[in-house]
Coordinates of C-alpha atoms in Angstrom, one line a residue:
Chain O
M168 CA -0.1 -0.1 0.1
K169 CA 2.9 2.2 0.7
L170 CA 4.3 1.3 -2.4
L171 CA 1.3 2.5 -4.3
I172 CA 1.0 5.8 -2.8
L173 CA 4.6 6.4 -3.5
V174 CA 4.0 5.5 -6.9
L175 CA 0.9 7.7 -7.4
T176 CA 2.7 10.8 -5.6
A177 CA 5.8 10.5 -8.0
L178 CA 3.1 10.4 -11.0
A179 CA 1.5 13.3 -9.8
L180 CA 4.7 15.4 -9.3
V181 CA 5.7 14.6 -12.8
P182 CA 4.9 17.7 -14.9
E183 CA 2.2 17.0 -17.7
Q184 CA 3.6 17.7 -21.1
E185 CA 2.0 20.5 -22.6
T186 CA -0.2 19.8 -25.7
R187 CA -0.9 22.4 -28.3
F188 CA -2.1 22.9 -31.8
V189 CA 0.2 24.5 -34.4
A190 CA 0.7 24.9 -37.8
I191 CA 3.7 24.6 -40.1
D192 CA 4.4 26.0 -43.5
L193 CA 6.2 23.9 -46.4
Y194 CA 8.0 26.0 -48.8
A195 CA 9.7 24.9 -51.9
D196 CA 12.4 27.0 -53.2
T197 CA 12.7 26.3 -56.9
G198 CA 15.5 29.2 -57.5
G199 CA 13.4 30.9 -60.0
R200 CA 12.4 27.9 -61.9
P201 CA 8.4 27.6 -62.6
L202 CA 7.1 24.8 -60.3
V203 CA 4.2 22.6 -61.7
A204 CA 4.3 19.6 -59.7
W205 CA 5.8 18.8 -56.2
Q206 CA 5.6 16.0 -53.8
I207 CA 7.0 16.0 -50.2
E208 CA 7.1 13.5 -47.4
L209 CA 6.8 15.0 -43.8
E210 CA 7.8 13.3 -40.6
C211 CA 7.4 14.3 -37.0
N212 CA 6.6 13.2 -33.5
A213 CA 3.5 15.2 -33.6
K214 CA 0.0 14.1 -34.6
I215 CA -1.0 15.3 -38.0
V216 CA -4.6 16.7 -37.8
G217 CA -5.0 18.6 -41.1
V218 CA -3.7 19.8 -44.5
E219 CA -4.2 23.2 -46.1
G220 CA -3.0 23.9 -49.7
G221 CA -2.8 26.7 -52.2
E222 CA -5.6 27.0 -54.8
K223 CA -6.7 23.5 -54.2
P224 CA -5.6 21.2 -51.3
P225 CA -2.8 18.9 -51.9
Y226 CA -3.2 15.2 -52.4
Y227 CA -2.4 13.2 -49.3
D228 CA -3.5 9.7 -47.7
P229 CA -6.3 10.3 -45.2
A230 CA -4.7 7.5 -43.2
A231 CA -1.9 10.0 -42.4
L232 CA -4.2 12.0 -40.2
Q233 CA -3.5 11.4 -36.5
G234 CA -0.3 10.0 -37.4
G235 CA 3.3 11.5 -37.7
R236 CA 4.1 10.8 -41.3
I237 CA 2.4 12.2 -44.3
I238 CA 3.0 12.3 -48.2
L239 CA 1.7 15.6 -49.7
A240 CA 1.6 16.4 -53.4
S241 CA 0.0 18.5 -55.9
F242 CA 0.4 19.8 -59.6
T243 CA -0.9 22.7 -61.6
T244 CA -1.5 23.0 -65.5
E245 CA -2.1 26.7 -65.3
P246 CA 0.0 28.6 -67.9
N247 CA 1.7 30.7 -65.3
P248 CA 3.1 28.5 -62.4
P249 CA 4.7 29.9 -59.4
A250 CA 8.2 30.3 -59.1
G251 CA 11.0 31.2 -56.4
R252 CA 10.2 30.4 -52.9
V253 CA 6.6 28.9 -53.0
L254 CA 4.5 28.1 -50.1
V255 CA 3.1 24.7 -51.1
A256 CA 1.2 23.6 -47.9
R257 CA 0.3 24.4 -44.4
V258 CA 0.1 21.3 -42.0
H259 CA -1.8 21.4 -38.9
L260 CA -0.5 19.5 -36.0
Q261 CA -1.0 18.7 -32.4
E262 CA 2.4 18.8 -30.5
T263 CA 3.1 17.4 -27.3
G264 CA 6.5 18.3 -26.0
K265 CA 9.3 19.0 -28.1
T266 CA 8.8 18.3 -31.5
D267 CA 10.9 17.4 -34.6
Y268 CA 10.1 17.8 -38.1
T269 CA 11.9 16.4 -41.2
A270 CA 10.8 17.2 -44.8
K271 CA 12.0 15.2 -47.9
L272 CA 11.5 16.2 -51.4
M273 CA 10.1 13.2 -53.3
A274 CA 9.4 14.8 -56.7
A275 CA 9.0 18.2 -58.2
A276 CA 8.8 19.3 -61.8
S277 CA 8.9 22.4 -64.2
P278 CA 6.8 22.9 -67.1
G279 CA 7.0 20.0 -69.6
G280 CA 7.7 17.5 -66.8
A281 CA 11.3 18.4 -66.6
R282 CA 12.3 17.2 -63.1
I283 CA 13.9 20.0 -60.6
E284 CA 15.1 19.7 -57.0
P285 CA 13.8 22.6 -55.1
R286 CA 15.0 23.3 -51.5
I287 CA 12.5 22.5 -48.7
E288 CA 12.0 24.4 -45.9
I289 CA 9.7 23.9 -42.8
V290 CA 8.6 27.2 -41.3
R291 CA 6.2 27.6 -38.0
A292 CA 3.2 29.3 -39.2
G293 CA 3.6 32.8 -38.2
G294 CA 7.2 32.7 -38.5
K295 CA 9.5 33.7 -41.4
Chain V
M154 CA 44.1 -25.2 -148.7
D155 CA 46.0 -22.7 -146.9
D156 CA 43.2 -21.1 -144.8
H157 CA 42.8 -23.7 -142.2
L158 CA 40.2 -23.2 -139.1
D159 CA 41.9 -22.0 -135.9
V160 CA 41.0 -23.8 -132.6
L161 CA 38.1 -22.0 -132.1
G162 CA 36.5 -22.5 -135.6
L163 CA 37.3 -26.2 -135.2
D164 CA 35.3 -26.5 -131.9
A165 CA 32.7 -24.6 -133.5
V166 CA 32.2 -26.9 -136.0
R167 CA 32.2 -29.7 -133.4
A168 CA 29.7 -27.9 -131.4
G169 CA 27.3 -27.1 -134.6
D170 CA 28.0 -23.3 -133.8
A171 CA 30.0 -22.9 -137.0
T172 CA 29.4 -20.5 -140.0
P173 CA 28.4 -22.0 -143.4
E174 CA 31.8 -21.2 -144.7
Q175 CA 33.5 -22.8 -141.5
R176 CA 31.3 -25.8 -142.1
A177 CA 32.0 -25.9 -145.9
H178 CA 35.9 -25.6 -145.1
A179 CA 35.9 -28.4 -142.6
E180 CA 33.9 -30.7 -145.1
Q181 CA 36.5 -30.1 -147.7
C182 CA 39.6 -30.0 -145.9
A183 CA 41.0 -33.5 -144.6
E184 CA 43.5 -31.7 -141.9
C185 CA 40.6 -29.6 -140.4
R186 CA 38.1 -32.6 -140.2
A187 CA 40.8 -34.5 -138.4
G188 CA 41.0 -31.5 -136.1
V189 CA 37.3 -31.4 -135.8
D190 CA 37.2 -35.3 -135.0
A191 CA 40.1 -34.7 -132.4
F192 CA 37.8 -32.2 -130.6
H193 CA 35.0 -34.6 -130.6
T194 CA 37.0 -37.1 -129.0
L195 CA 38.4 -34.7 -126.3
A196 CA 34.8 -33.5 -125.8
A197 CA 33.9 -37.0 -125.0
K198 CA 36.8 -37.7 -122.5
L199 CA 35.8 -34.2 -120.9
T200 CA 32.1 -35.3 -120.2
P201 CA 31.8 -36.4 -116.7
A202 CA 30.8 -39.9 -115.9
P203 CA 27.4 -40.4 -114.6
I204 CA 27.5 -40.9 -110.9
D205 CA 25.4 -43.3 -109.2
V206 CA 23.6 -41.3 -106.4
P207 CA 21.6 -43.3 -103.8
A208 CA 18.1 -43.1 -104.1
D209 CA 17.5 -41.6 -100.5
V210 CA 20.2 -38.8 -101.2
R211 CA 18.7 -38.1 -104.4
R212 CA 15.1 -37.8 -103.1
R213 CA 16.4 -35.5 -100.2
I214 CA 18.2 -33.2 -102.8
L215 CA 15.3 -33.2 -105.2
A216 CA 12.4 -33.1 -102.7
P217 CA 10.6 -29.8 -102.9
R218 CA 11.8 -27.8 -99.9
R219 CA 9.4 -26.3 -97.5
S220 CA 9.9 -22.5 -97.3
W221 CA 10.3 -21.1 -94.0
R222 CA 9.8 -17.5 -95.3
P223 CA 6.2 -16.8 -94.2
V224 CA 6.8 -18.3 -90.8
A225 CA 9.9 -16.5 -90.3
A226 CA 8.3 -13.2 -91.6
A227 CA 5.2 -13.6 -89.2
A228 CA 7.9 -14.3 -86.3
A229 CA 9.6 -11.2 -87.1
A230 CA 6.5 -9.4 -87.3
L231 CA 5.5 -10.6 -83.9
L232 CA 8.7 -9.7 -82.4
V233 CA 8.6 -6.2 -83.8
G234 CA 5.3 -5.7 -82.5
A235 CA 6.1 -7.0 -79.1
V236 CA 9.2 -4.9 -78.8
A237 CA 7.0 -1.9 -79.8
W238 CA 4.2 -2.6 -77.3
F239 CA 6.9 -3.0 -74.5
A240 CA 8.8 0.3 -75.6
L241 CA 5.5 2.3 -75.7
R242 CA 3.5 1.0 -72.7
P243 CA 4.0 2.5 -69.4
S244 CA 6.5 0.0 -67.8
I245 CA 4.9 0.4 -64.2
P246 CA 1.0 1.5 -64.4
G247 CA 0.6 5.0 -63.8
D248 CA 4.5 5.9 -64.7
V249 CA 3.3 8.1 -67.4
D250 CA 6.8 10.1 -67.8
R251 CA 8.6 6.7 -67.8
S252 CA 10.8 7.6 -65.1
G253 CA 10.7 4.2 -63.2
R254 CA 8.4 5.2 -60.4
V255 CA 4.8 6.7 -60.0
D256 CA 4.7 10.2 -58.4
I257 CA 3.0 13.4 -58.7
V258 CA 4.9 14.3 -61.9
D259 CA 3.1 11.4 -63.7
A260 CA -0.5 12.8 -62.6
Y261 CA 0.8 16.3 -64.1
A262 CA 2.3 14.6 -67.2
L263 CA -1.1 12.7 -67.8
A264 CA -3.0 15.9 -67.1
V265 CA -1.1 17.9 -69.7
R266 CA -1.6 14.7 -72.3
I267 CA -5.4 14.9 -71.6
R268 CA -5.6 18.6 -71.8
S269 CA -3.7 18.3 -75.4
G270 CA -6.2 15.7 -76.6
Q271 CA -3.9 12.6 -76.1
L272 CA -6.5 10.0 -74.6
D273 CA -4.6 6.7 -75.2
A274 CA -6.4 4.0 -73.7
A275 CA -3.0 2.9 -72.0
Y276 CA -3.7 5.7 -69.6
D277 CA -7.0 4.4 -68.3
F278 CA -5.4 3.5 -64.9
N279 CA -8.6 3.3 -63.1
G280 CA -10.1 0.9 -65.5
D281 CA -13.4 2.7 -66.3
G282 CA -13.0 2.6 -69.9
K283 CA -12.1 6.4 -70.1
V284 CA -8.9 8.5 -69.8
D285 CA -10.1 11.5 -67.9
D286 CA -9.0 13.4 -64.6
Q287 CA -10.1 10.6 -62.7
D288 CA -7.2 8.7 -64.0
V289 CA -5.0 11.7 -63.0
D290 CA -6.3 11.5 -59.5
E291 CA -5.7 7.8 -59.5
I292 CA -2.0 8.1 -60.1
A293 CA -1.9 11.2 -57.4
R294 CA -3.6 9.2 -54.8
R295 CA -1.2 6.2 -55.6
S296 CA 1.7 8.8 -55.3
V297 CA 0.7 9.9 -51.8
A298 CA -0.3 6.5 -50.4
L299 CA 1.4 5.4 -46.9
R300 CA 2.7 1.9 -47.5

């Protein structure tokens, strides 16, 4: 009984990890080349709860929601695709404690389908 | 007779190809007639003796040969067709740009083709008998599927 009380006391003293909802922006920096298609894999130790895109939401597997890994992708056939540092998607997450994010470019292309390798950036929404 | 037939003339008389003058000379000139006779003897000796060819060998040589040309042509056409089909079809279903993998660039490539009117049945990835934006969506969904 004393042991149980001791354990419960210890658990009560451990600070509860803070849970918060955040959003991160994914940028693709093409270095000036027009971007017509992109595909990025995001991994984190937070819980993914939603995705926003530009003019149309990016493709993703709904099974990724509530998990920590998602593949996002989109394309456009519009005549004037964006170029330079392009905000491609915003991902909403539920963080608990310290969270790490990694984003990996899986594919990207310029008009005509020429493959390019833009630099991917992760920026906490509201940051720079 | 001073104007005897030369060797070619003698052999022409033997072979029956001589001119009337050469034939007339050979009939009148004993020396040339002897020459023609000598050519007859020589020609007889040079004629190859008949060879006794075994019947089965003769049958195999003279039997009408089966022509393999139509078969070969059909096989070649089939091979060319197969090679062309393998070369032109997407090697991986959905791999429109033939990069060796299926990703969003393939969805883009198919969308561009559809907008330019290229509705090749090979691009019917969802198997609904049509090539349209739903096939594009199918590729995009495959690209982002978590495996």
